[in-house]
Coordinates of C-alpha atoms in Angstrom, one line a residue:
Chain I
M1 CA 29.5 31.2 30.8
R2 CA 32.1 29.4 28.8
C3 CA 31.0 26.2 30.3
T4 CA 27.4 26.8 29.2
V5 CA 28.5 27.6 25.7
T6 CA 30.6 24.5 25.4
G7 CA 27.8 22.5 26.9
F8 CA 25.4 23.9 24.3
L9 CA 27.8 23.3 21.4
F10 CA 28.4 19.7 22.6
A11 CA 24.6 19.1 22.8
L12 CA 24.3 20.6 19.3
A13 CA 27.1 18.4 17.9
T14 CA 25.5 15.3 19.5
A15 CA 22.1 16.2 18.1
T16 CA 23.6 16.5 14.6
A17 CA 25.5 13.2 14.9
Q18 CA 22.4 11.5 16.2
G19 CA 20.2 13.1 13.5
Q20 CA 17.2 15.4 13.6
R21 CA 14.5 15.5 16.3
T22 CA 10.8 16.3 15.8
P23 CA 9.3 19.4 17.3
E24 CA 8.1 17.2 20.1
G25 CA 11.7 16.2 20.9
K26 CA 11.5 12.7 19.6
P27 CA 14.1 11.2 17.3
D28 CA 12.9 11.9 13.7
F29 CA 12.8 8.6 11.8
S30 CA 11.0 10.1 8.8
G31 CA 12.6 9.2 5.5
M32 CA 13.4 6.4 3.1
Y33 CA 15.3 3.3 4.0
D34 CA 16.7 0.4 1.9
I35 CA 16.9 -2.7 4.2
A36 CA 18.4 -5.1 1.6
S37 CA 20.9 -7.4 3.3
L38 CA 22.7 -10.7 2.6
T39 CA 22.3 -11.8 6.2
P40 CA 19.5 -14.4 6.2
L41 CA 16.9 -14.7 8.9
V42 CA 18.1 -18.2 9.8
R43 CA 21.7 -18.9 10.4
P44 CA 23.4 -21.1 7.8
A45 CA 24.7 -24.4 9.3
Q46 CA 28.3 -23.5 8.5
F47 CA 28.3 -20.8 11.2
G48 CA 27.2 -23.2 14.0
T49 CA 26.3 -21.1 17.1
R50 CA 28.2 -18.0 16.0
L51 CA 26.2 -14.8 15.7
E52 CA 29.0 -13.0 14.1
M53 CA 31.1 -13.7 11.0
T54 CA 34.7 -12.6 10.4
D55 CA 35.6 -9.9 7.9
A56 CA 37.0 -12.6 5.6
E57 CA 33.7 -14.6 5.8
A58 CA 31.7 -11.5 5.1
E59 CA 33.9 -10.6 2.1
A60 CA 33.6 -14.2 0.8
L61 CA 29.8 -14.0 1.1
A62 CA 29.6 -10.7 -0.8
K63 CA 31.9 -12.0 -3.5
K64 CA 29.9 -15.2 -3.9
V65 CA 26.7 -13.2 -4.3
A66 CA 28.3 -10.8 -6.7
A67 CA 29.6 -13.7 -8.8
T68 CA 26.2 -15.3 -8.9
V69 CA 24.6 -12.0 -10.0
A70 CA 27.3 -11.5 -12.7
A71 CA 26.8 -15.0 -14.0
D72 CA 23.0 -14.8 -14.1
S73 CA 23.1 -11.3 -15.6
R74 CA 24.6 -12.7 -18.9
A75 CA 22.3 -12.8 -21.9
S76 CA 20.2 -15.9 -22.1
D77 CA 21.1 -18.4 -24.9
P78 CA 18.5 -17.8 -27.6
D79 CA 18.7 -21.4 -28.7
R80 CA 18.2 -22.9 -25.3
K81 CA 15.7 -25.8 -25.0
A82 CA 12.5 -25.7 -23.0
P83 CA 12.9 -27.2 -19.5
A84 CA 11.7 -30.8 -19.1
A85 CA 8.0 -31.1 -18.3
G86 CA 7.5 -31.0 -14.6
G87 CA 11.1 -29.9 -14.0
D88 CA 12.5 -26.9 -12.2
I89 CA 12.0 -23.8 -14.2
G90 CA 14.0 -21.7 -11.7
S91 CA 13.0 -18.2 -10.7
Y92 CA 13.2 -14.6 -12.0
N93 CA 16.2 -13.4 -13.9
Q94 CA 18.8 -11.5 -11.8
L95 CA 17.4 -8.2 -13.2
W96 CA 14.5 -8.5 -10.8
F97 CA 16.5 -9.2 -7.7
D98 CA 17.9 -6.7 -5.4
R99 CA 19.3 -8.5 -2.4
G100 CA 21.9 -6.0 -1.4
T101 CA 25.6 -6.4 -1.7
Q102 CA 26.7 -7.1 1.9
A103 CA 25.8 -8.7 5.1
T104 CA 24.2 -6.8 8.0
R105 CA 26.8 -5.1 10.2
I106 CA 25.9 -4.1 13.8
G107 CA 28.5 -2.5 16.1
G108 CA 31.2 -3.1 13.5
K109 CA 30.5 -6.9 13.5
W110 CA 29.0 -8.8 10.6
R111 CA 26.0 -10.9 11.4
T112 CA 25.5 -14.5 10.4
S113 CA 21.7 -14.4 10.9
I114 CA 19.0 -11.9 11.7
L115 CA 17.8 -14.3 14.4
T116 CA 19.5 -13.5 17.7
D117 CA 17.3 -15.6 19.9
P118 CA 17.2 -18.6 20.1
P119 CA 20.9 -18.3 20.4
D120 CA 21.5 -21.0 17.8
G121 CA 20.0 -18.7 15.2
R122 CA 17.3 -21.0 14.2
L123 CA 13.5 -20.7 14.5
P124 CA 12.2 -22.4 17.6
E125 CA 10.6 -25.8 17.5
L126 CA 7.0 -25.8 16.3
T127 CA 4.1 -27.0 18.5
P128 CA 2.1 -29.9 17.1
E129 CA -0.5 -27.4 15.8
G130 CA 2.4 -25.3 14.3
K131 CA 3.7 -28.4 12.6
A132 CA 0.3 -29.1 11.1
I133 CA 0.0 -25.6 9.7
A134 CA 3.5 -25.6 8.4
A135 CA 2.9 -29.0 6.6
R136 CA -0.3 -27.5 5.0
N137 CA 1.5 -24.4 4.0
A138 CA 4.4 -26.4 2.5
L139 CA 2.0 -28.0 0.1
R140 CA 1.3 -24.6 -1.5
N141 CA 4.8 -24.4 -2.6
R142 CA 5.2 -27.8 -4.2
T143 CA 5.7 -27.3 -7.9
P144 CA 3.0 -29.3 -9.5
G145 CA 4.4 -31.2 -12.5
E146 CA 1.4 -33.3 -12.0
P147 CA -1.8 -32.9 -9.9
F148 CA -0.4 -34.6 -6.8
W149 CA -3.4 -33.5 -4.9
I150 CA -5.6 -35.9 -6.8
K151 CA -3.2 -38.9 -6.4
E152 CA -2.8 -38.1 -2.7
N153 CA -6.5 -37.4 -2.2
L154 CA -5.9 -34.0 -0.6
K155 CA -9.1 -32.2 0.4
P156 CA -8.9 -29.4 -0.2
G157 CA -6.0 -29.5 -2.7
P158 CA -3.6 -26.6 -2.3
F159 CA -4.6 -25.1 -5.7
D160 CA -8.4 -25.6 -5.4
D161 CA -9.3 -22.0 -4.5
P162 CA -7.8 -18.5 -4.5
E163 CA -8.1 -18.4 -0.7
L164 CA -5.8 -21.3 -0.3
R165 CA -2.9 -19.6 -2.0
P166 CA -0.2 -17.5 -0.3
L167 CA -1.0 -13.7 0.2
T168 CA 1.8 -12.7 -2.2
E169 CA 0.4 -14.7 -5.2
R170 CA -3.0 -13.0 -4.5
C171 CA -1.4 -9.5 -4.3
L172 CA -3.2 -9.3 -1.0
G173 CA -0.1 -8.6 0.9
T174 CA 3.5 -9.3 0.6
F175 CA 5.9 -12.0 1.9
G176 CA 5.3 -12.3 5.6
T177 CA 8.8 -11.2 6.4
S178 CA 8.8 -8.1 4.1
A179 CA 5.6 -6.2 5.1
G180 CA 5.8 -7.9 8.4
P181 CA 5.7 -7.3 11.1
P182 CA 8.5 -8.1 11.5
M183 CA 9.6 -6.1 8.4
L184 CA 12.7 -7.9 7.2
P185 CA 14.9 -7.9 4.1
A186 CA 13.6 -9.7 1.1
G187 CA 15.0 -10.6 -2.4
Y188 CA 13.8 -7.3 -3.9
N189 CA 11.8 -4.2 -3.3
N190 CA 13.4 -3.5 0.0
L191 CA 12.4 0.1 0.4
K192 CA 10.6 1.3 3.5
Q193 CA 9.3 4.9 3.9
I194 CA 8.6 6.3 7.4
V195 CA 6.3 9.3 7.8
Q196 CA 6.3 10.4 11.4
T197 CA 3.8 12.8 13.0
K198 CA 2.9 13.4 16.6
D199 CA 0.1 10.8 16.6
R200 CA 1.1 8.4 13.9
I201 CA 4.1 6.5 12.5
L202 CA 3.3 5.4 9.0
I203 CA 5.5 2.8 7.4
L204 CA 5.1 2.2 3.7
N205 CA 6.3 -1.2 2.5
E206 CA 7.4 -0.9 -1.1
M207 CA 6.5 -4.5 -2.0
I208 CA 2.8 -4.8 -2.9
H209 CA 2.3 -1.3 -1.3
D210 CA 1.4 -2.1 2.2
V211 CA 0.7 1.0 4.3
R212 CA 1.1 0.4 8.0
I213 CA -0.3 3.1 10.3
V214 CA 1.0 2.8 13.8
R215 CA -1.4 4.7 16.2
M216 CA 0.7 6.3 18.9
N217 CA -0.3 6.0 22.6
A218 CA -3.5 4.2 21.6
E219 CA -5.2 1.0 22.8
H220 CA -5.5 -2.1 20.6
D221 CA -8.7 -2.7 18.8
P222 CA -11.2 -5.0 20.5
P223 CA -10.2 -8.7 19.8
D224 CA -13.0 -9.3 17.3
M225 CA -11.4 -6.6 14.9
R226 CA -8.7 -8.5 13.0
R227 CA -6.5 -7.7 10.0
W228 CA -4.1 -9.5 7.8
F229 CA -1.2 -7.5 9.1
G230 CA -2.5 -6.9 12.6
D231 CA -3.3 -3.8 14.6
S232 CA -0.2 -1.8 15.5
V233 CA 0.0 0.7 18.4
G234 CA 3.2 2.6 19.4
R235 CA 4.8 4.3 22.3
W236 CA 8.1 6.0 23.1
E237 CA 10.3 4.5 25.7
G238 CA 12.9 7.3 25.9
D239 CA 14.3 7.5 22.4
T240 CA 13.1 4.0 21.4
L241 CA 9.9 3.6 19.4
V242 CA 8.1 0.5 20.5
V243 CA 5.4 -0.9 18.3
D244 CA 3.1 -3.7 19.5
T245 CA 1.0 -5.6 17.0
T246 CA -1.8 -8.1 17.7
N247 CA -5.3 -8.8 16.3
F248 CA -4.2 -10.8 13.3
N249 CA -6.5 -12.8 11.0
D250 CA -6.6 -16.5 11.3
T251 CA -3.9 -17.1 8.7
P252 CA -1.4 -14.2 8.8
G253 CA 1.3 -14.1 6.2
L254 CA 4.2 -14.8 8.6
F255 CA 5.3 -18.4 8.1
S256 CA 2.9 -20.7 9.8
A257 CA 1.7 -18.1 12.4
S258 CA -1.8 -18.2 13.8
R259 CA -4.3 -15.5 15.0
N260 CA -2.5 -15.5 18.3
L261 CA 0.6 -13.9 16.8
H262 CA 2.0 -11.0 18.8
I263 CA 5.0 -8.9 17.7
V264 CA 7.0 -6.2 19.4
E265 CA 9.3 -4.1 17.3
R266 CA 11.8 -1.6 18.7
F267 CA 13.2 1.2 16.5
T268 CA 16.2 3.1 17.8
R269 CA 18.8 5.3 16.1
I270 CA 22.3 4.1 15.7
D271 CA 23.4 7.3 13.9
A272 CA 21.9 10.0 11.8
N273 CA 21.5 7.6 8.8
T274 CA 20.9 4.2 10.4
L275 CA 18.1 2.7 12.5
S276 CA 18.4 -0.4 14.6
Y277 CA 15.3 -2.6 14.1
K278 CA 14.8 -5.3 16.8
F279 CA 11.8 -7.5 17.0
T280 CA 10.3 -10.3 19.1
V281 CA 7.7 -12.7 17.7
E282 CA 5.5 -14.9 19.9
D283 CA 2.7 -17.2 19.0
P284 CA 2.3 -20.0 21.6
T285 CA -0.1 -21.8 19.2
V286 CA 2.7 -22.3 16.7
W287 CA 6.1 -21.9 18.3
T288 CA 7.3 -23.5 21.6
R289 CA 9.0 -20.2 22.5
P290 CA 9.3 -16.6 21.3
W291 CA 12.0 -15.7 18.7
S292 CA 13.9 -12.4 18.3
G293 CA 16.2 -10.8 15.8
E294 CA 17.9 -7.6 14.7
V295 CA 18.6 -5.8 11.4
V296 CA 19.6 -2.3 10.5
W297 CA 17.6 0.1 8.4
P298 CA 20.0 2.4 6.5
R299 CA 18.7 5.6 4.9
T300 CA 18.7 5.8 1.2
T301 CA 18.2 8.6 -1.4
Q302 CA 16.5 6.2 -3.8
R303 CA 12.9 6.9 -4.8
L304 CA 10.1 4.5 -4.3
Y305 CA 7.9 3.9 -7.3
E306 CA 4.4 2.6 -7.5
Y307 CA 4.0 -1.1 -6.9
A308 CA 0.7 -2.0 -8.5
C309 CA 0.5 -5.8 -8.1
H310 CA -3.2 -6.8 -8.4
E311 CA -3.8 -4.7 -11.5
G312 CA -1.4 -6.8 -13.5
N313 CA -1.7 -10.1 -11.7
Y314 CA -1.9 -12.3 -14.7
S315 CA 0.2 -15.1 -13.0
F316 CA -2.5 -15.8 -10.4
M317 CA -5.0 -16.6 -13.2
G318 CA -2.3 -18.8 -14.8
I319 CA -1.7 -20.6 -11.5
L320 CA -5.4 -21.5 -11.1
K321 CA -6.0 -22.3 -14.7
G322 CA -2.8 -24.3 -14.9
A323 CA -4.0 -26.4 -11.9
R324 CA -7.4 -27.0 -13.7
L325 CA -5.6 -28.0 -16.8
L326 CA -3.5 -30.6 -15.0
E327 CA -6.6 -32.0 -13.4
T328 CA -8.3 -32.3 -16.8
E329 CA -5.3 -34.0 -18.3
A330 CA -5.0 -36.4 -15.4
L331 CA -8.6 -37.4 -15.7
R332 CA -8.3 -37.9 -19.5
K333 CA -5.4 -40.3 -18.9
T334 CA -7.2 -42.4 -16.3
P335 CA -10.9 -42.3 -17.2
E336 CA -13.1 -43.2 -14.3
Chain F
M1 CA -6.6 47.6 -4.3
T2 CA -9.4 45.7 -5.8
R3 CA -9.0 43.1 -3.1
L4 CA -9.3 45.7 -0.4
L5 CA -12.5 47.0 -1.9
L6 CA -13.9 43.6 -2.4
T7 CA -13.1 42.4 1.1
G8 CA -15.4 44.9 2.7
G9 CA -18.3 43.7 0.5
L10 CA -17.6 40.0 0.9
L11 CA -17.4 40.3 4.7
L12 CA -20.9 41.7 4.7
S13 CA -22.4 39.1 2.4
L14 CA -20.2 35.9 2.7
P15 CA -18.4 35.7 6.0
D16 CA -14.9 34.4 5.4
V17 CA -14.7 31.7 8.0
S18 CA -11.0 31.2 7.6
A19 CA -10.4 34.7 8.8
Q20 CA -12.3 34.1 12.0
V21 CA -11.2 30.6 12.8
R22 CA -7.7 29.9 14.2
L23 CA -6.3 27.2 12.0
P24 CA -4.2 24.4 13.5
R25 CA -0.6 24.9 12.4
L26 CA 2.6 22.9 12.5
P27 CA 5.6 24.3 14.5
N28 CA 7.0 25.5 11.1
G29 CA 3.9 27.6 10.6
R30 CA 2.3 25.6 7.8
P31 CA -1.4 24.8 8.1
D32 CA -1.7 21.4 9.8
F33 CA -3.7 19.0 7.6
N34 CA -3.0 15.9 9.8
G35 CA -6.1 13.9 10.2
V36 CA -8.8 11.8 8.6
W37 CA -10.8 13.4 5.8
Q38 CA -13.7 12.4 3.6
A39 CA -15.8 14.0 0.9
A40 CA -19.6 14.1 1.5
S41 CA -21.0 14.3 -2.0
S42 CA -22.3 12.1 -4.8
A43 CA -19.3 12.9 -7.0
H44 CA -18.0 9.4 -6.7
F45 CA -21.2 8.4 -8.7
D46 CA -20.9 11.1 -11.3
I47 CA -18.7 14.3 -11.1
E48 CA -21.1 16.1 -13.5
R49 CA -24.3 17.5 -12.2
H50 CA -27.0 14.9 -12.5
M51 CA -30.5 13.9 -11.3
A52 CA -30.9 10.6 -9.5
R53 CA -31.2 7.7 -11.8
H54 CA -32.5 4.1 -11.7
S55 CA -29.1 2.4 -11.5
L56 CA -25.4 2.5 -11.9
M57 CA -26.0 0.8 -15.2
L58 CA -29.1 1.3 -17.3
R59 CA -30.9 -0.3 -20.3
D60 CA -33.8 0.9 -22.3
G61 CA -37.2 0.1 -20.8
P62 CA -40.7 0.5 -22.3
H63 CA -41.1 3.8 -20.6
G64 CA -37.6 5.1 -20.2
P65 CA -34.3 3.7 -18.7
L66 CA -34.4 0.8 -16.2
P67 CA -31.6 -1.0 -14.3
A68 CA -29.4 -3.1 -16.5
Q69 CA -29.6 -6.9 -15.9
Q70 CA -26.3 -7.0 -14.0
T71 CA -27.3 -4.3 -11.4
L72 CA -31.0 -5.1 -11.2
A73 CA -30.9 -7.2 -8.0
L74 CA -29.4 -4.3 -6.0
G75 CA -32.7 -2.4 -6.2
A76 CA -32.6 1.0 -4.5
V77 CA -29.1 0.2 -3.2
G78 CA -27.9 0.3 -6.8
A79 CA -29.6 3.5 -7.7
V80 CA -27.6 6.7 -8.2
P81 CA -28.4 9.7 -5.9
G82 CA -28.5 13.0 -7.6
G83 CA -26.0 15.8 -7.1
M84 CA -25.1 19.3 -8.3
G85 CA -21.7 17.9 -9.4
I86 CA -18.2 19.1 -8.7
V87 CA -17.4 20.2 -12.3
E88 CA -17.3 24.0 -12.7
G89 CA -20.1 24.8 -15.2
G90 CA -21.6 21.4 -14.7
R91 CA -20.2 19.7 -17.8
I92 CA -16.8 18.2 -18.8
P93 CA -15.6 19.8 -22.1
Y94 CA -15.1 16.5 -24.0
K95 CA -14.0 16.3 -27.5
P96 CA -16.8 14.6 -29.5
E97 CA -15.2 11.2 -29.8
A98 CA -14.2 11.2 -26.2
L99 CA -17.8 12.0 -25.2
K100 CA -18.9 9.0 -27.3
L101 CA -16.5 6.8 -25.3
R102 CA -17.8 8.2 -22.0
D103 CA -21.4 7.3 -23.0
E104 CA -20.2 3.8 -24.1
N105 CA -18.3 3.4 -20.8
R106 CA -21.5 4.2 -18.9
Q107 CA -23.4 1.5 -20.9
H108 CA -20.7 -1.0 -20.0
W109 CA -20.0 0.4 -16.6
I110 CA -19.7 -2.9 -14.7
E111 CA -17.2 -4.4 -17.1
R112 CA -15.1 -1.2 -17.5
D113 CA -15.0 0.7 -14.2
P114 CA -11.6 0.0 -12.6
E115 CA -13.2 0.4 -9.2
V116 CA -15.3 -2.7 -9.8
K117 CA -12.0 -4.7 -10.0
C118 CA -10.4 -2.9 -7.0
Y119 CA -7.8 -1.3 -9.2
L120 CA -5.9 1.8 -7.9
P121 CA -8.2 4.8 -8.2
G122 CA -5.9 7.5 -9.5
I123 CA -6.2 11.3 -8.9
P124 CA -8.5 13.1 -8.4
R125 CA -10.9 10.2 -8.0
A126 CA -9.2 8.9 -4.8
N127 CA -10.1 12.1 -3.0
Y128 CA -13.9 11.9 -3.3
M129 CA -14.5 8.2 -3.1
P130 CA -16.9 7.1 -0.4
F131 CA -14.0 6.2 1.9
P132 CA -11.9 8.3 4.3
F133 CA -8.3 9.0 3.7
E134 CA -5.6 10.1 6.2
I135 CA -3.1 12.9 5.7
M136 CA 0.2 12.5 7.4
Q137 CA 2.1 15.8 7.4
N138 CA 5.3 16.9 9.0
A139 CA 8.0 19.5 8.3
T140 CA 9.2 17.7 5.2
Q141 CA 6.6 15.2 4.1
F142 CA 3.0 15.2 3.0
F143 CA 1.5 11.8 2.6
F144 CA -2.0 10.6 1.6
A145 CA -3.1 7.2 2.8
Y146 CA -6.4 6.2 1.3
E147 CA -8.6 3.5 2.8
Y148 CA -9.7 2.3 -0.6
A149 CA -7.4 -0.4 -1.9
G150 CA -4.5 0.7 0.3
A151 CA -3.8 3.4 -2.3
H152 CA -1.3 6.1 -1.2
R153 CA 0.5 9.2 -2.5
D154 CA 3.7 10.8 -1.3
V155 CA 4.0 14.4 -2.4
L156 CA 7.5 15.3 -3.6
F157 CA 8.6 18.8 -2.7
K158 CA 11.7 18.5 -4.9
D159 CA 10.6 18.3 -8.5
P160 CA 12.3 15.2 -10.0
G161 CA 11.3 16.3 -13.6
P162 CA 8.9 14.3 -15.8
A163 CA 7.7 11.0 -14.3
E164 CA 10.1 8.2 -15.2
T165 CA 7.3 5.7 -15.6
D166 CA 3.6 5.8 -15.9
S167 CA 1.5 4.7 -12.9
W168 CA -2.0 4.5 -11.6
M169 CA -1.6 7.1 -8.9
G170 CA 0.8 9.4 -10.9
Q171 CA 3.6 11.5 -9.7
A172 CA 2.7 14.2 -7.2
V173 CA 5.0 17.3 -7.0
G174 CA 4.0 19.8 -4.3
K175 CA 4.7 23.4 -3.4
W176 CA 3.2 25.9 -0.9
E177 CA 1.6 29.1 -2.1
G178 CA 1.1 30.8 1.2
D179 CA -1.3 28.5 3.1
T180 CA -2.4 26.7 0.0
L181 CA -0.8 23.4 -1.0
V182 CA -0.5 23.1 -4.7
I183 CA 0.1 19.6 -6.1
E184 CA 0.9 18.9 -9.7
N185 CA 0.0 15.4 -10.7
T186 CA 1.3 13.8 -13.9
G187 CA 2.7 10.5 -15.1
F188 CA -0.6 8.7 -15.2
N189 CA -1.2 5.4 -17.1
G190 CA -4.6 6.5 -18.5
Q191 CA -6.4 3.5 -17.1
T192 CA -8.2 5.2 -14.2
W193 CA -11.6 7.0 -14.3
F194 CA -13.1 10.0 -12.6
D195 CA -16.2 8.4 -11.2
R196 CA -18.7 5.5 -11.7
A197 CA -20.3 7.3 -14.6
G198 CA -17.7 6.4 -17.2
N199 CA -15.9 9.8 -17.2
H200 CA -12.4 9.1 -18.4
H201 CA -9.0 10.6 -19.5
S202 CA -5.8 9.5 -21.2
S203 CA -2.3 9.2 -20.0
Q204 CA -1.8 12.9 -21.0
L205 CA -3.8 13.8 -17.9
K206 CA -2.5 16.5 -15.7
V207 CA -4.2 17.4 -12.4
V208 CA -3.2 20.5 -10.5
E209 CA -4.8 20.4 -7.1
R210 CA -5.1 23.2 -4.6
L211 CA -5.8 22.2 -1.0
K212 CA -6.7 25.0 1.5
L213 CA -7.5 24.4 5.1
M214 CA -10.6 26.7 5.6
T215 CA -11.3 25.7 9.2
P216 CA -9.9 23.0 11.5
Y217 CA -12.7 20.9 10.1
H218 CA -12.7 21.3 6.4
I219 CA -10.5 21.7 3.4
Q220 CA -11.4 23.5 0.2
Y221 CA -10.3 21.1 -2.6
E222 CA -9.9 22.3 -6.1
A223 CA -8.3 20.8 -9.2
T224 CA -7.6 22.0 -12.7
I225 CA -7.7 19.2 -15.2
T226 CA -6.1 19.2 -18.6
D227 CA -5.7 16.4 -21.1
P228 CA -5.4 17.6 -24.7
E229 CA -6.2 14.1 -26.1
V230 CA -9.6 14.0 -24.4
F231 CA -10.8 17.5 -23.6
T232 CA -11.2 20.7 -25.6
G233 CA -9.6 22.8 -22.8
P234 CA -8.8 22.8 -19.1
W235 CA -11.7 22.4 -16.6
K236 CA -12.1 22.6 -12.9
I237 CA -13.5 20.6 -10.1
A238 CA -14.1 21.9 -6.5
L239 CA -15.6 20.4 -3.4
P240 CA -15.0 20.6 0.4
L241 CA -13.4 17.7 2.2
Y242 CA -14.5 17.2 5.8
R243 CA -12.6 16.1 8.9
R244 CA -13.9 12.9 10.3
M245 CA -14.8 13.8 13.9
E246 CA -15.1 10.4 15.5
K247 CA -12.9 9.9 18.6
D248 CA -9.8 8.0 17.4
A249 CA -10.9 8.5 13.7
R250 CA -8.8 6.4 11.4
I251 CA -8.8 4.6 8.1
M252 CA -9.6 0.9 8.2
D253 CA -8.3 -1.9 6.1
F254 CA -10.1 -2.1 2.8
R255 CA -8.0 -4.7 0.9
C256 CA -10.6 -5.1 -1.8
V257 CA -8.3 -7.4 -3.8
E258 CA -9.7 -10.1 -1.6
F259 CA -13.3 -9.0 -2.3
V260 CA -12.9 -9.3 -6.1
E261 CA -11.2 -12.7 -6.2
E262 CA -14.6 -14.5 -6.8
L263 CA -15.4 -12.0 -9.5
I264 CA -12.0 -12.3 -11.3
Y265 CA -10.9 -15.8 -10.5
G266 CA -14.0 -17.6 -9.2
E267 CA -14.6 -19.5 -12.4
H268 CA -11.2 -21.1 -12.1
R269 CA -11.9 -22.7 -8.7
R270 CA -11.7 -26.5 -8.7
N271 CA -15.4 -26.5 -7.9
P272 CA -16.8 -23.1 -9.1
L273 CA -19.8 -21.7 -7.4
K274 CA -22.9 -21.5 -9.5
R275 CA -22.9 -18.2 -11.4

């Protein structure tokens, strides 16, 4: 009798430490998470082949970021001069960033990179086709002080049409590594909301409001049904939620990935307030081998506010009009 | 007492289906709204009662209204089917100047309707657009995922007080009144419409929705709308929402941002298509 009671109490205590379960007995992941982290996807060279950093290194990183934030948070000089034409105009003010304040810590150890495989913490070598896609994509991010695409006779030029711009600029979807999959920390808007039911796991990505609906115990769509962020189906392996995503469009948002992109994500509970998020990416068209990584998703009490991107996308108009202006000016200088 | 007396009479004339059908329920006893739902009405064209008309946008013709130039090519596809409307009493109680703006909106529909530009639809419009939406409900959460534009709504069950910022979809605060989910929506930015007929509101809009599961297959949806800037008093809309019965029913991707790029940015291509 006593044994049974103790056993019951132990089970209860364990359940509490491990967090709630759904009526179906599955771990209940429902809630809001803030996945901001200072640990980058790719390992900085200074850490070599080390997956973990020391407490001192983690503290130094946190301090360095805090100092940068403090420095950039000072009021701007009202008498500052305009940047040189074609020069680097920098990025947003710190106000807009929310990178988090510390590195990712898993099992008490600070991580140097999200990537755990390849063991060197770097993305695997690209295939020849992957290199071609990456080179094409890199052109999109070249800051055009001048219409280089005319001089270099690029056809099409990277600013010719809306369809050639990154998904984020178009407000079509967010950075490939924020909405994912894989869903990884970004510079800001790092909230993720999970709504779990018996048949569905919904994951709302704050940035550009991407709603992912994972259909549980379902088959993938036929291969001719393709989406920007793929088709996600899920299953439980014990207490681990495994999400399998395929059926991507020809040009998914994730780096230089192709339509053959395939991602497996694994969500498990570390404790009542923390999820472990592991993922493996494979795309034999683009990468010579699969790559994998791990981050944690800590629960947060923060609220998620509406992210209406397209409705106020004045910059995209500016990007295209700016490119046209550069072309017009270039033609005026060198009449044909 | 009155209710008891009435029940007898109603049962004879109007069978109360909810009393006969066993509703799906969550383990916590709440009605289970999980699933894919869609309105089957012409409310997305015009929430007021209306006869069918030539087109979404009209101009004067020699013998009455004809399709406007911008919608002419659509032919019958661009015509508006009639409907008895979802507004209680048939007409929205506009203030005179607001009614003038509605009529003007209708004349300039294609330039002014936020749906044409794939903007977030707001509430209540999202619920009766010609797209399905999915409700995800568990013991603590109630979440609407709309197919149109990837719009969504998370119902808060702890009232955070007045919305801290205006938004397209507003702030939704929910509470259960028996089996009815009551959602109070505020914090709108005033830029959304009710339909494709120019019906509008300001940022003072407040929408109190009542969702009641009548059978496993339909929800009775009602909303009381107030906006002292635009209307002379509160008014009500009501319509059923039906469960999508297809095997493996789901909402699809409708990222219409992509579909309006040519409309919004097309003229700024390096080689614009002929317009």
